[in-house]
Amino acid sequence: RRAVFNLFFRGFFWFLWACPMTPPDPENLFFAPSTRLQEGWKYYAIRTRPRREKQLHQALSKAEAASYLPTYFTEKERRAGGGRIRHYRSELILFPGYVFAVLPSRVKSLPLVAGKVAHWIDVKDAEVESFLRNLESIRDALSMKISLTPYEGVKPGKTVQLSSGLLRGVEGKIVEYRGQLLFAVEIELLGRGVMMEIQASALKAVD
């Protein structure tokens, strides 16, 4: 019996060594429904110190907090030797100066985190659902490689819903931008959002 017991534990520890557990992805953890049930955890839009968004995102992961830093890629040009033009992709932060997170209050005081934060913006309990819904819509659009244009200070119009297409069911606002009517998803807490071109036939009014 002892031999079987020893053999079992040798096999168990070999399994742990060969298949180490990977920590949960902070982005998936941020959107997971179970995260909302964590007692004492709150959602924040964190205003970072200048150019500290990625550092804070990494620090929060090390502190076992859940965070989301939406980014997108854009095509750029650069002149090379001989007058040649080289094309390259650049990763940009969708909402510069902000990281979104959910965490227990103790994490806020950790030096690893606190030194990169300029201001904590609480998401009120009554606003959490719409806050997460809009962020998740933006994440879905990014994953589908839909072209998004960030905006700030644009006054949104009436509420509509997409009735077809990849983002069917998503609610947003109609905004007028440079003479065009575009579909927008806004993070109201920040007064910022993203705009995208959508055919008028794909929109329906929301009462």
mmCIF file with all atom_site columns, C-alpha atoms in Angstrom:
data_model
loop_
_atom_site.group_PDB
_atom_site.id
_atom_site.type_symbol
_atom_site.label_atom_id
_atom_site.label_alt_id
_atom_site.label_comp_id
_atom_site.label_asym_id
_atom_site.label_entity_id
_atom_site.label_seq_id
_atom_site.pdbx_PDB_ins_code
_atom_site.Cartn_x
_atom_site.Cartn_y
_atom_site.Cartn_z
_atom_site.occupancy
_atom_site.B_iso_or_equiv
_atom_site.pdbx_formal_charge
_atom_site.auth_seq_id
_atom_site.auth_comp_id
_atom_site.auth_asym_id
_atom_site.auth_atom_id
_atom_site.pdbx_PDB_model_num
ATOM 1   C CA . ARG A 1 1   ? 0.000   0.000  0.000   1.00 0.00 ? 1   ARG A CA 1
ATOM 2   C CA . ARG A 1 2   ? 2.880   2.380  0.855   1.00 0.00 ? 2   ARG A CA 1
ATOM 3   C CA . ALA A 1 3   ? 4.501   1.660  -2.506  1.00 0.00 ? 3   ALA A CA 1
ATOM 4   C CA . VAL A 1 4   ? 1.282   2.539  -4.315  1.00 0.00 ? 4   VAL A CA 1
ATOM 5   C CA . PHE A 1 5   ? 0.951   5.703  -2.215  1.00 0.00 ? 5   PHE A CA 1
ATOM 6   C CA . ASN A 1 6   ? 4.524   6.778  -3.046  1.00 0.00 ? 6   ASN A CA 1
ATOM 7   C CA . LEU A 1 7   ? 4.026   5.993  -6.709  1.00 0.00 ? 7   LEU A CA 1
ATOM 8   C CA . PHE A 1 8   ? 0.875   8.120  -6.804  1.00 0.00 ? 8   PHE A CA 1
ATOM 9   C CA . PHE A 1 9   ? 2.586   11.166 -5.308  1.00 0.00 ? 9   PHE A CA 1
ATOM 10  C CA . ARG A 1 10  ? 5.628   10.816 -7.534  1.00 0.00 ? 10  ARG A CA 1
ATOM 11  C CA . GLY A 1 11  ? 3.319   10.800 -10.508 1.00 0.00 ? 11  GLY A CA 1
ATOM 12  C CA . PHE A 1 12  ? 1.346   13.780 -9.152  1.00 0.00 ? 12  PHE A CA 1
ATOM 13  C CA . PHE A 1 13  ? 4.435   15.941 -8.586  1.00 0.00 ? 13  PHE A CA 1
ATOM 14  C CA . TRP A 1 14  ? 5.858   14.940 -11.952 1.00 0.00 ? 14  TRP A CA 1
ATOM 15  C CA . PHE A 1 15  ? 2.577   16.130 -13.519 1.00 0.00 ? 15  PHE A CA 1
ATOM 16  C CA . LEU A 1 16  ? 2.848   19.506 -11.732 1.00 0.00 ? 16  LEU A CA 1
ATOM 17  C CA . TRP A 1 17  ? 6.430   19.895 -12.922 1.00 0.00 ? 17  TRP A CA 1
ATOM 18  C CA . ALA A 1 18  ? 5.703   18.867 -16.502 1.00 0.00 ? 18  ALA A CA 1
ATOM 19  C CA . CYS A 1 19  ? 2.427   20.808 -16.771 1.00 0.00 ? 19  CYS A CA 1
ATOM 20  C CA . PRO A 1 20  ? 2.792   23.985 -14.702 1.00 0.00 ? 20  PRO A CA 1
ATOM 21  C CA . MET A 1 21  ? -0.389  25.919 -14.171 1.00 0.00 ? 21  MET A CA 1
ATOM 22  C CA . THR A 1 22  ? -0.483  29.103 -16.204 1.00 0.00 ? 22  THR A CA 1
ATOM 23  C CA . PRO A 1 23  ? -1.971  32.165 -14.525 1.00 0.00 ? 23  PRO A CA 1
ATOM 24  C CA . PRO A 1 24  ? -5.351  33.306 -15.889 1.00 0.00 ? 24  PRO A CA 1
ATOM 25  C CA . ASP A 1 25  ? -5.238  35.868 -18.660 1.00 0.00 ? 25  ASP A CA 1
ATOM 26  C CA . PRO A 1 26  ? -5.944  39.286 -17.045 1.00 0.00 ? 26  PRO A CA 1
ATOM 27  C CA . GLU A 1 27  ? -8.196  40.349 -19.919 1.00 0.00 ? 27  GLU A CA 1
ATOM 28  C CA . ASN A 1 28  ? -10.357 37.218 -19.756 1.00 0.00 ? 28  ASN A CA 1
ATOM 29  C CA . LEU A 1 29  ? -10.471 37.522 -15.973 1.00 0.00 ? 29  LEU A CA 1
ATOM 30  C CA . PHE A 1 30  ? -11.597 41.153 -16.274 1.00 0.00 ? 30  PHE A CA 1
ATOM 31  C CA . PHE A 1 31  ? -14.642 40.159 -18.350 1.00 0.00 ? 31  PHE A CA 1
ATOM 32  C CA . ALA A 1 32  ? -15.423 36.875 -16.560 1.00 0.00 ? 32  ALA A CA 1
ATOM 33  C CA . PRO A 1 33  ? -18.879 36.895 -14.884 1.00 0.00 ? 33  PRO A CA 1
ATOM 34  C CA . SER A 1 34  ? -17.379 35.214 -11.801 1.00 0.00 ? 34  SER A CA 1
ATOM 35  C CA . THR A 1 35  ? -15.099 38.217 -11.242 1.00 0.00 ? 35  THR A CA 1
ATOM 36  C CA . ARG A 1 36  ? -18.122 40.408 -10.486 1.00 0.00 ? 36  ARG A CA 1
ATOM 37  C CA . LEU A 1 37  ? -18.928 38.159 -7.545  1.00 0.00 ? 37  LEU A CA 1
ATOM 38  C CA . GLN A 1 38  ? -15.570 38.632 -5.831  1.00 0.00 ? 38  GLN A CA 1
ATOM 39  C CA . GLU A 1 39  ? -16.275 40.219 -2.464  1.00 0.00 ? 39  GLU A CA 1
ATOM 40  C CA . GLY A 1 40  ? -14.522 43.541 -1.948  1.00 0.00 ? 40  GLY A CA 1
ATOM 41  C CA . TRP A 1 41  ? -13.439 43.917 -5.609  1.00 0.00 ? 41  TRP A CA 1
ATOM 42  C CA . LYS A 1 42  ? -14.293 47.141 -7.475  1.00 0.00 ? 42  LYS A CA 1
ATOM 43  C CA . TYR A 1 43  ? -14.096 48.271 -11.080 1.00 0.00 ? 43  TYR A CA 1
ATOM 44  C CA . TYR A 1 44  ? -11.961 51.278 -11.988 1.00 0.00 ? 44  TYR A CA 1
ATOM 45  C CA . ALA A 1 45  ? -10.948 53.379 -14.939 1.00 0.00 ? 45  ALA A CA 1
ATOM 46  C CA . ILE A 1 46  ? -7.388  54.217 -13.903 1.00 0.00 ? 46  ILE A CA 1
ATOM 47  C CA . ARG A 1 47  ? -5.796  57.434 -15.068 1.00 0.00 ? 47  ARG A CA 1
ATOM 48  C CA . THR A 1 48  ? -2.115  56.616 -15.435 1.00 0.00 ? 48  THR A CA 1
ATOM 49  C CA . ARG A 1 49  ? 0.979   58.745 -15.233 1.00 0.00 ? 49  ARG A CA 1
ATOM 50  C CA . PRO A 1 50  ? 2.337   59.752 -18.675 1.00 0.00 ? 50  PRO A CA 1
ATOM 51  C CA . ARG A 1 51  ? 3.214   56.732 -20.857 1.00 0.00 ? 51  ARG A CA 1
ATOM 52  C CA . ARG A 1 52  ? 2.695   54.245 -18.037 1.00 0.00 ? 52  ARG A CA 1
ATOM 53  C CA . GLU A 1 53  ? -0.301  52.356 -19.437 1.00 0.00 ? 53  GLU A CA 1
ATOM 54  C CA . LYS A 1 54  ? 1.518   49.149 -20.417 1.00 0.00 ? 54  LYS A CA 1
ATOM 55  C CA . GLN A 1 55  ? 3.664   49.175 -17.289 1.00 0.00 ? 55  GLN A CA 1
ATOM 56  C CA . LEU A 1 56  ? 0.578   49.473 -15.093 1.00 0.00 ? 56  LEU A CA 1
ATOM 57  C CA . HIS A 1 57  ? -1.209  46.736 -17.039 1.00 0.00 ? 57  HIS A CA 1
ATOM 58  C CA . GLN A 1 58  ? 1.741   44.393 -16.400 1.00 0.00 ? 58  GLN A CA 1
ATOM 59  C CA . ALA A 1 59  ? 2.011   45.433 -12.743 1.00 0.00 ? 59  ALA A CA 1
ATOM 60  C CA . LEU A 1 60  ? -1.662  44.689 -12.130 1.00 0.00 ? 60  LEU A CA 1
ATOM 61  C CA . SER A 1 61  ? -1.196  41.210 -13.605 1.00 0.00 ? 61  SER A CA 1
ATOM 62  C CA . LYS A 1 62  ? 1.688   40.558 -11.200 1.00 0.00 ? 62  LYS A CA 1
ATOM 63  C CA . ALA A 1 63  ? -0.524  41.774 -8.350  1.00 0.00 ? 63  ALA A CA 1
ATOM 64  C CA . GLU A 1 64  ? -3.141  39.145 -9.330  1.00 0.00 ? 64  GLU A CA 1
ATOM 65  C CA . ALA A 1 65  ? -5.640  41.793 -10.390 1.00 0.00 ? 65  ALA A CA 1
ATOM 66  C CA . ALA A 1 66  ? -7.692  41.751 -13.598 1.00 0.00 ? 66  ALA A CA 1
ATOM 67  C CA . SER A 1 67  ? -7.159  44.517 -16.133 1.00 0.00 ? 67  SER A CA 1
ATOM 68  C CA . TYR A 1 68  ? -7.886  45.451 -19.720 1.00 0.00 ? 68  TYR A CA 1
ATOM 69  C CA . LEU A 1 69  ? -5.803  47.693 -21.981 1.00 0.00 ? 69  LEU A CA 1
ATOM 70  C CA . PRO A 1 70  ? -7.402  47.898 -25.444 1.00 0.00 ? 70  PRO A CA 1
ATOM 71  C CA . THR A 1 71  ? -4.947  48.467 -28.294 1.00 0.00 ? 71  THR A CA 1
ATOM 72  C CA . TYR A 1 72  ? -5.162  48.553 -32.059 1.00 0.00 ? 72  TYR A CA 1
ATOM 73  C CA . PHE A 1 73  ? -2.784  48.494 -35.015 1.00 0.00 ? 73  PHE A CA 1
ATOM 74  C CA . THR A 1 74  ? -2.328  51.139 -37.669 1.00 0.00 ? 74  THR A CA 1
ATOM 75  C CA . GLU A 1 75  ? -0.292  51.178 -40.865 1.00 0.00 ? 75  GLU A CA 1
ATOM 76  C CA . LYS A 1 76  ? 2.491   53.750 -41.050 1.00 0.00 ? 76  LYS A CA 1
ATOM 77  C CA . GLU A 1 77  ? 5.167   54.784 -43.522 1.00 0.00 ? 77  GLU A CA 1
ATOM 78  C CA . ARG A 1 78  ? 8.830   55.571 -43.001 1.00 0.00 ? 78  ARG A CA 1
ATOM 79  C CA . ARG A 1 79  ? 11.428  56.748 -45.484 1.00 0.00 ? 79  ARG A CA 1
ATOM 80  C CA . ALA A 1 80  ? 14.401  54.438 -45.789 1.00 0.00 ? 80  ALA A CA 1
ATOM 81  C CA . GLY A 1 81  ? 17.704  54.853 -47.586 1.00 0.00 ? 81  GLY A CA 1
ATOM 82  C CA . GLY A 1 82  ? 17.609  55.579 -51.286 1.00 0.00 ? 82  GLY A CA 1
ATOM 83  C CA . GLY A 1 83  ? 14.264  57.318 -51.047 1.00 0.00 ? 83  GLY A CA 1
ATOM 84  C CA . ARG A 1 84  ? 12.421  54.044 -50.460 1.00 0.00 ? 84  ARG A CA 1
ATOM 85  C CA . ILE A 1 85  ? 9.270   54.038 -48.341 1.00 0.00 ? 85  ILE A CA 1
ATOM 86  C CA . ARG A 1 86  ? 8.882   51.236 -45.831 1.00 0.00 ? 86  ARG A CA 1
ATOM 87  C CA . HIS A 1 87  ? 5.500   50.254 -44.435 1.00 0.00 ? 87  HIS A CA 1
ATOM 88  C CA . TYR A 1 88  ? 5.150   48.988 -40.898 1.00 0.00 ? 88  TYR A CA 1
ATOM 89  C CA . ARG A 1 89  ? 2.464   48.327 -38.299 1.00 0.00 ? 89  ARG A CA 1
ATOM 90  C CA . SER A 1 90  ? 2.342   50.304 -35.091 1.00 0.00 ? 90  SER A CA 1
ATOM 91  C CA . GLU A 1 91  ? 0.401   49.261 -31.974 1.00 0.00 ? 91  GLU A CA 1
ATOM 92  C CA . LEU A 1 92  ? -1.452  52.153 -30.355 1.00 0.00 ? 92  LEU A CA 1
ATOM 93  C CA . ILE A 1 93  ? -3.439  52.423 -27.139 1.00 0.00 ? 93  ILE A CA 1
ATOM 94  C CA . LEU A 1 94  ? -7.109  53.001 -27.865 1.00 0.00 ? 94  LEU A CA 1
ATOM 95  C CA . PHE A 1 95  ? -7.693  55.220 -24.826 1.00 0.00 ? 95  PHE A CA 1
ATOM 96  C CA . PRO A 1 96  ? -4.325  56.855 -24.077 1.00 0.00 ? 96  PRO A CA 1
ATOM 97  C CA . GLY A 1 97  ? -3.758  57.476 -20.373 1.00 0.00 ? 97  GLY A CA 1
ATOM 98  C CA . TYR A 1 98  ? -6.235  54.856 -19.128 1.00 0.00 ? 98  TYR A CA 1
ATOM 99  C CA . VAL A 1 99  ? -6.232  51.243 -17.976 1.00 0.00 ? 99  VAL A CA 1
ATOM 100 C CA . PHE A 1 100 ? -9.423  49.458 -16.910 1.00 0.00 ? 100 PHE A CA 1
ATOM 101 C CA . ALA A 1 101 ? -9.250  47.142 -13.910 1.00 0.00 ? 101 ALA A CA 1
ATOM 102 C CA . VAL A 1 102 ? -11.133 45.257 -11.239 1.00 0.00 ? 102 VAL A CA 1
ATOM 103 C CA . LEU A 1 103 ? -9.311  44.568 -7.987  1.00 0.00 ? 103 LEU A CA 1
ATOM 104 C CA . PRO A 1 104 ? -9.459  44.476 -4.184  1.00 0.00 ? 104 PRO A CA 1
ATOM 105 C CA . SER A 1 105 ? -8.658  47.760 -2.439  1.00 0.00 ? 105 SER A CA 1
ATOM 106 C CA . ARG A 1 106 ? -5.382  46.426 -0.992  1.00 0.00 ? 106 ARG A CA 1
ATOM 107 C CA . VAL A 1 107 ? -3.838  46.321 -4.475  1.00 0.00 ? 107 VAL A CA 1
ATOM 108 C CA . LYS A 1 108 ? -4.223  50.106 -4.835  1.00 0.00 ? 108 LYS A CA 1
ATOM 109 C CA . SER A 1 109 ? -1.576  50.752 -2.169  1.00 0.00 ? 109 SER A CA 1
ATOM 110 C CA . LEU A 1 110 ? 1.060   48.362 -3.544  1.00 0.00 ? 110 LEU A CA 1
ATOM 111 C CA . PRO A 1 111 ? 4.206   50.307 -4.598  1.00 0.00 ? 111 PRO A CA 1
ATOM 112 C CA . LEU A 1 112 ? 4.340   48.252 -7.795  1.00 0.00 ? 112 LEU A CA 1
ATOM 113 C CA . VAL A 1 113 ? 0.967   49.739 -8.770  1.00 0.00 ? 113 VAL A CA 1
ATOM 114 C CA . ALA A 1 114 ? 0.617   53.067 -6.935  1.00 0.00 ? 114 ALA A CA 1
ATOM 115 C CA . GLY A 1 115 ? 3.686   54.669 -8.540  1.00 0.00 ? 115 GLY A CA 1
ATOM 116 C CA . LYS A 1 116 ? 2.167   54.389 -12.005 1.00 0.00 ? 116 LYS A CA 1
ATOM 117 C CA . VAL A 1 117 ? -1.285  55.785 -11.130 1.00 0.00 ? 117 VAL A CA 1
ATOM 118 C CA . ALA A 1 118 ? -2.329  59.431 -11.333 1.00 0.00 ? 118 ALA A CA 1
ATOM 119 C CA . HIS A 1 119 ? -5.980  58.984 -10.362 1.00 0.00 ? 119 HIS A CA 1
ATOM 120 C CA . TRP A 1 120 ? -8.472  56.212 -9.555  1.00 0.00 ? 120 TRP A CA 1
ATOM 121 C CA . ILE A 1 121 ? -11.932 56.634 -11.089 1.00 0.00 ? 121 ILE A CA 1
ATOM 122 C CA . ASP A 1 122 ? -14.519 54.402 -9.407  1.00 0.00 ? 122 ASP A CA 1
ATOM 123 C CA . VAL A 1 123 ? -17.177 52.749 -11.537 1.00 0.00 ? 123 VAL A CA 1
ATOM 124 C CA . LYS A 1 124 ? -20.419 53.032 -9.573  1.00 0.00 ? 124 LYS A CA 1
ATOM 125 C CA . ASP A 1 125 ? -22.250 49.766 -8.934  1.00 0.00 ? 125 ASP A CA 1
ATOM 126 C CA . ALA A 1 126 ? -25.247 50.925 -10.979 1.00 0.00 ? 126 ALA A CA 1
ATOM 127 C CA . GLU A 1 127 ? -22.967 51.635 -13.969 1.00 0.00 ? 127 GLU A CA 1
ATOM 128 C CA . VAL A 1 128 ? -20.889 48.430 -13.952 1.00 0.00 ? 128 VAL A CA 1
ATOM 129 C CA . GLU A 1 129 ? -23.173 46.523 -16.335 1.00 0.00 ? 129 GLU A CA 1
ATOM 130 C CA . SER A 1 130 ? -23.175 49.179 -19.090 1.00 0.00 ? 130 SER A CA 1
ATOM 131 C CA . PHE A 1 131 ? -19.471 49.895 -18.491 1.00 0.00 ? 131 PHE A CA 1
ATOM 132 C CA . LEU A 1 132 ? -18.546 46.240 -19.087 1.00 0.00 ? 132 LEU A CA 1
ATOM 133 C CA . ARG A 1 133 ? -21.019 45.801 -21.945 1.00 0.00 ? 133 ARG A CA 1
ATOM 134 C CA . ASN A 1 134 ? -19.536 48.705 -23.900 1.00 0.00 ? 134 ASN A CA 1
ATOM 135 C CA . LEU A 1 135 ? -15.951 47.617 -23.231 1.00 0.00 ? 135 LEU A CA 1
ATOM 136 C CA . GLU A 1 136 ? -16.798 44.086 -24.347 1.00 0.00 ? 136 GLU A CA 1
ATOM 137 C CA . SER A 1 137 ? -18.363 45.437 -27.549 1.00 0.00 ? 137 SER A CA 1
ATOM 138 C CA . ILE A 1 138 ? -15.145 47.330 -28.231 1.00 0.00 ? 138 ILE A CA 1
ATOM 139 C CA . ARG A 1 139 ? -13.072 44.215 -27.519 1.00 0.00 ? 139 ARG A CA 1
ATOM 140 C CA . ASP A 1 140 ? -15.225 42.199 -29.939 1.00 0.00 ? 140 ASP A CA 1
ATOM 141 C CA . ALA A 1 141 ? -14.823 44.829 -32.651 1.00 0.00 ? 141 ALA A CA 1
ATOM 142 C CA . LEU A 1 142 ? -11.039 44.837 -32.174 1.00 0.00 ? 142 LEU A CA 1
ATOM 143 C CA . SER A 1 143 ? -10.845 41.041 -32.318 1.00 0.00 ? 143 SER A CA 1
ATOM 144 C CA . MET A 1 144 ? -12.846 41.108 -35.583 1.00 0.00 ? 144 MET A CA 1
ATOM 145 C CA . LYS A 1 145 ? -10.383 43.675 -36.973 1.00 0.00 ? 145 LYS A CA 1
ATOM 146 C CA . ILE A 1 146 ? -13.150 46.211 -37.569 1.00 0.00 ? 146 ILE A CA 1
ATOM 147 C CA . SER A 1 147 ? -11.702 49.641 -38.295 1.00 0.00 ? 147 SER A CA 1
ATOM 148 C CA . LEU A 1 148 ? -12.264 51.905 -35.275 1.00 0.00 ? 148 LEU A CA 1
ATOM 149 C CA . THR A 1 149 ? -11.636 55.618 -34.826 1.00 0.00 ? 149 THR A CA 1
ATOM 150 C CA . PRO A 1 150 ? -11.156 56.810 -31.231 1.00 0.00 ? 150 PRO A CA 1
ATOM 151 C CA . TYR A 1 151 ? -12.906 60.043 -30.302 1.00 0.00 ? 151 TYR A CA 1
ATOM 152 C CA . GLU A 1 152 ? -13.240 62.435 -27.397 1.00 0.00 ? 152 GLU A CA 1
ATOM 153 C CA . GLY A 1 153 ? -15.677 65.272 -26.842 1.00 0.00 ? 153 GLY A CA 1
ATOM 154 C CA . VAL A 1 154 ? -18.022 64.367 -29.688 1.00 0.00 ? 154 VAL A CA 1
ATOM 155 C CA . LYS A 1 155 ? -21.659 64.788 -28.690 1.00 0.00 ? 155 LYS A CA 1
ATOM 156 C CA . PRO A 1 156 ? -23.520 61.506 -29.291 1.00 0.00 ? 156 PRO A CA 1
ATOM 157 C CA . GLY A 1 157 ? -27.005 61.385 -30.781 1.00 0.00 ? 157 GLY A CA 1
ATOM 158 C CA . LYS A 1 158 ? -29.838 58.894 -30.445 1.00 0.00 ? 158 LYS A CA 1
ATOM 159 C CA . THR A 1 159 ? -29.376 55.324 -29.245 1.00 0.00 ? 159 THR A CA 1
ATOM 160 C CA . VAL A 1 160 ? -29.489 52.588 -31.890 1.00 0.00 ? 160 VAL A CA 1
ATOM 161 C CA . GLN A 1 161 ? -28.800 48.873 -32.135 1.00 0.00 ? 161 GLN A CA 1
ATOM 162 C CA . LEU A 1 162 ? -27.032 46.895 -34.844 1.00 0.00 ? 162 LEU A CA 1
ATOM 163 C CA . SER A 1 163 ? -29.544 44.511 -36.407 1.00 0.00 ? 163 SER A CA 1
ATOM 164 C CA . SER A 1 164 ? -27.086 42.642 -38.645 1.00 0.00 ? 164 SER A CA 1
ATOM 165 C CA . GLY A 1 165 ? -23.399 42.071 -39.246 1.00 0.00 ? 165 GLY A CA 1
ATOM 166 C CA . LEU A 1 166 ? -20.574 40.837 -37.015 1.00 0.00 ? 166 LEU A CA 1
ATOM 167 C CA . LEU A 1 167 ? -21.648 43.032 -34.080 1.00 0.00 ? 167 LEU A CA 1
ATOM 168 C CA . ARG A 1 168 ? -25.337 42.239 -34.292 1.00 0.00 ? 168 ARG A CA 1
ATOM 169 C CA . GLY A 1 169 ? -27.161 43.184 -31.080 1.00 0.00 ? 169 GLY A CA 1
ATOM 170 C CA . VAL A 1 170 ? -24.617 45.791 -29.951 1.00 0.00 ? 170 VAL A CA 1
ATOM 171 C CA . GLU A 1 171 ? -26.102 49.097 -28.798 1.00 0.00 ? 171 GLU A CA 1
ATOM 172 C CA . GLY A 1 172 ? -24.468 52.443 -29.410 1.00 0.00 ? 172 GLY A CA 1
ATOM 173 C CA . LYS A 1 173 ? -25.052 56.019 -30.474 1.00 0.00 ? 173 LYS A CA 1
ATOM 174 C CA . ILE A 1 174 ? -25.205 57.854 -33.764 1.00 0.00 ? 174 ILE A CA 1
ATOM 175 C CA . VAL A 1 175 ? -22.567 60.605 -33.962 1.00 0.00 ? 175 VAL A CA 1
ATOM 176 C CA . GLU A 1 176 ? -21.875 63.196 -36.607 1.00 0.00 ? 176 GLU A CA 1
ATOM 177 C CA . TYR A 1 177 ? -18.184 63.436 -37.436 1.00 0.00 ? 177 TYR A CA 1
ATOM 178 C CA . ARG A 1 178 ? -16.681 65.393 -40.328 1.00 0.00 ? 178 ARG A CA 1
ATOM 179 C CA . GLY A 1 179 ? -19.971 65.396 -42.179 1.00 0.00 ? 179 GLY A CA 1
ATOM 180 C CA . GLN A 1 180 ? -20.571 61.673 -41.705 1.00 0.00 ? 180 GLN A CA 1
ATOM 181 C CA . LEU A 1 181 ? -23.034 59.800 -39.528 1.00 0.00 ? 181 LEU A CA 1
ATOM 182 C CA . LEU A 1 182 ? -21.166 57.014 -37.724 1.00 0.00 ? 182 LEU A CA 1
ATOM 183 C CA . PHE A 1 183 ? -21.988 54.335 -35.153 1.00 0.00 ? 183 PHE A CA 1
ATOM 184 C CA . ALA A 1 184 ? -20.279 54.907 -31.812 1.00 0.00 ? 184 ALA A CA 1
ATOM 185 C CA . VAL A 1 185 ? -19.721 52.939 -28.617 1.00 0.00 ? 185 VAL A CA 1
ATOM 186 C CA . GLU A 1 186 ? -18.867 55.239 -25.737 1.00 0.00 ? 186 GLU A CA 1
ATOM 187 C CA . ILE A 1 187 ? -17.284 54.765 -22.321 1.00 0.00 ? 187 ILE A CA 1
ATOM 188 C CA . GLU A 1 188 ? -19.459 57.397 -20.658 1.00 0.00 ? 188 GLU A CA 1
ATOM 189 C CA . LEU A 1 189 ? -17.261 57.538 -17.564 1.00 0.00 ? 189 LEU A CA 1
ATOM 190 C CA . LEU A 1 190 ? -14.465 59.002 -19.695 1.00 0.00 ? 190 LEU A CA 1
ATOM 191 C CA . GLY A 1 191 ? -16.456 60.872 -22.317 1.00 0.00 ? 191 GLY A CA 1
ATOM 192 C CA . ARG A 1 192 ? -14.485 58.887 -24.890 1.00 0.00 ? 192 ARG A CA 1
ATOM 193 C CA . GLY A 1 193 ? -15.406 56.173 -27.324 1.00 0.00 ? 193 GLY A CA 1
ATOM 194 C CA . VAL A 1 194 ? -14.848 54.651 -30.733 1.00 0.00 ? 194 VAL A CA 1
ATOM 195 C CA . MET A 1 195 ? -16.613 55.246 -34.036 1.00 0.00 ? 195 MET A CA 1
ATOM 196 C CA . MET A 1 196 ? -17.074 52.941 -36.990 1.00 0.00 ? 196 MET A CA 1
ATOM 197 C CA . GLU A 1 197 ? -18.725 53.052 -40.380 1.00 0.00 ? 197 GLU A CA 1
ATOM 198 C CA . ILE A 1 198 ? -21.955 51.058 -40.509 1.00 0.00 ? 198 ILE A CA 1
ATOM 199 C CA . GLN A 1 199 ? -24.559 50.824 -43.249 1.00 0.00 ? 199 GLN A CA 1
ATOM 200 C CA . ALA A 1 200 ? -27.771 52.635 -42.309 1.00 0.00 ? 200 ALA A CA 1
ATOM 201 C CA . SER A 1 201 ? -29.784 49.512 -43.122 1.00 0.00 ? 201 SER A CA 1
ATOM 202 C CA . ALA A 1 202 ? -28.008 47.682 -40.252 1.00 0.00 ? 202 ALA A CA 1
ATOM 203 C CA . LEU A 1 203 ? -29.301 50.129 -37.632 1.00 0.00 ? 203 LEU A CA 1
ATOM 204 C CA . LYS A 1 204 ? -32.567 50.136 -35.750 1.00 0.00 ? 204 LYS A CA 1
ATOM 205 C CA . ALA A 1 205 ? -33.787 52.643 -33.181 1.00 0.00 ? 205 ALA A CA 1
ATOM 206 C CA . VAL A 1 206 ? -33.917 51.719 -29.494 1.00 0.00 ? 206 VAL A CA 1
ATOM 207 C CA . ASP A 1 207 ? -36.926 52.956 -27.534 1.00 0.00 ? 207 ASP A CA 1
#
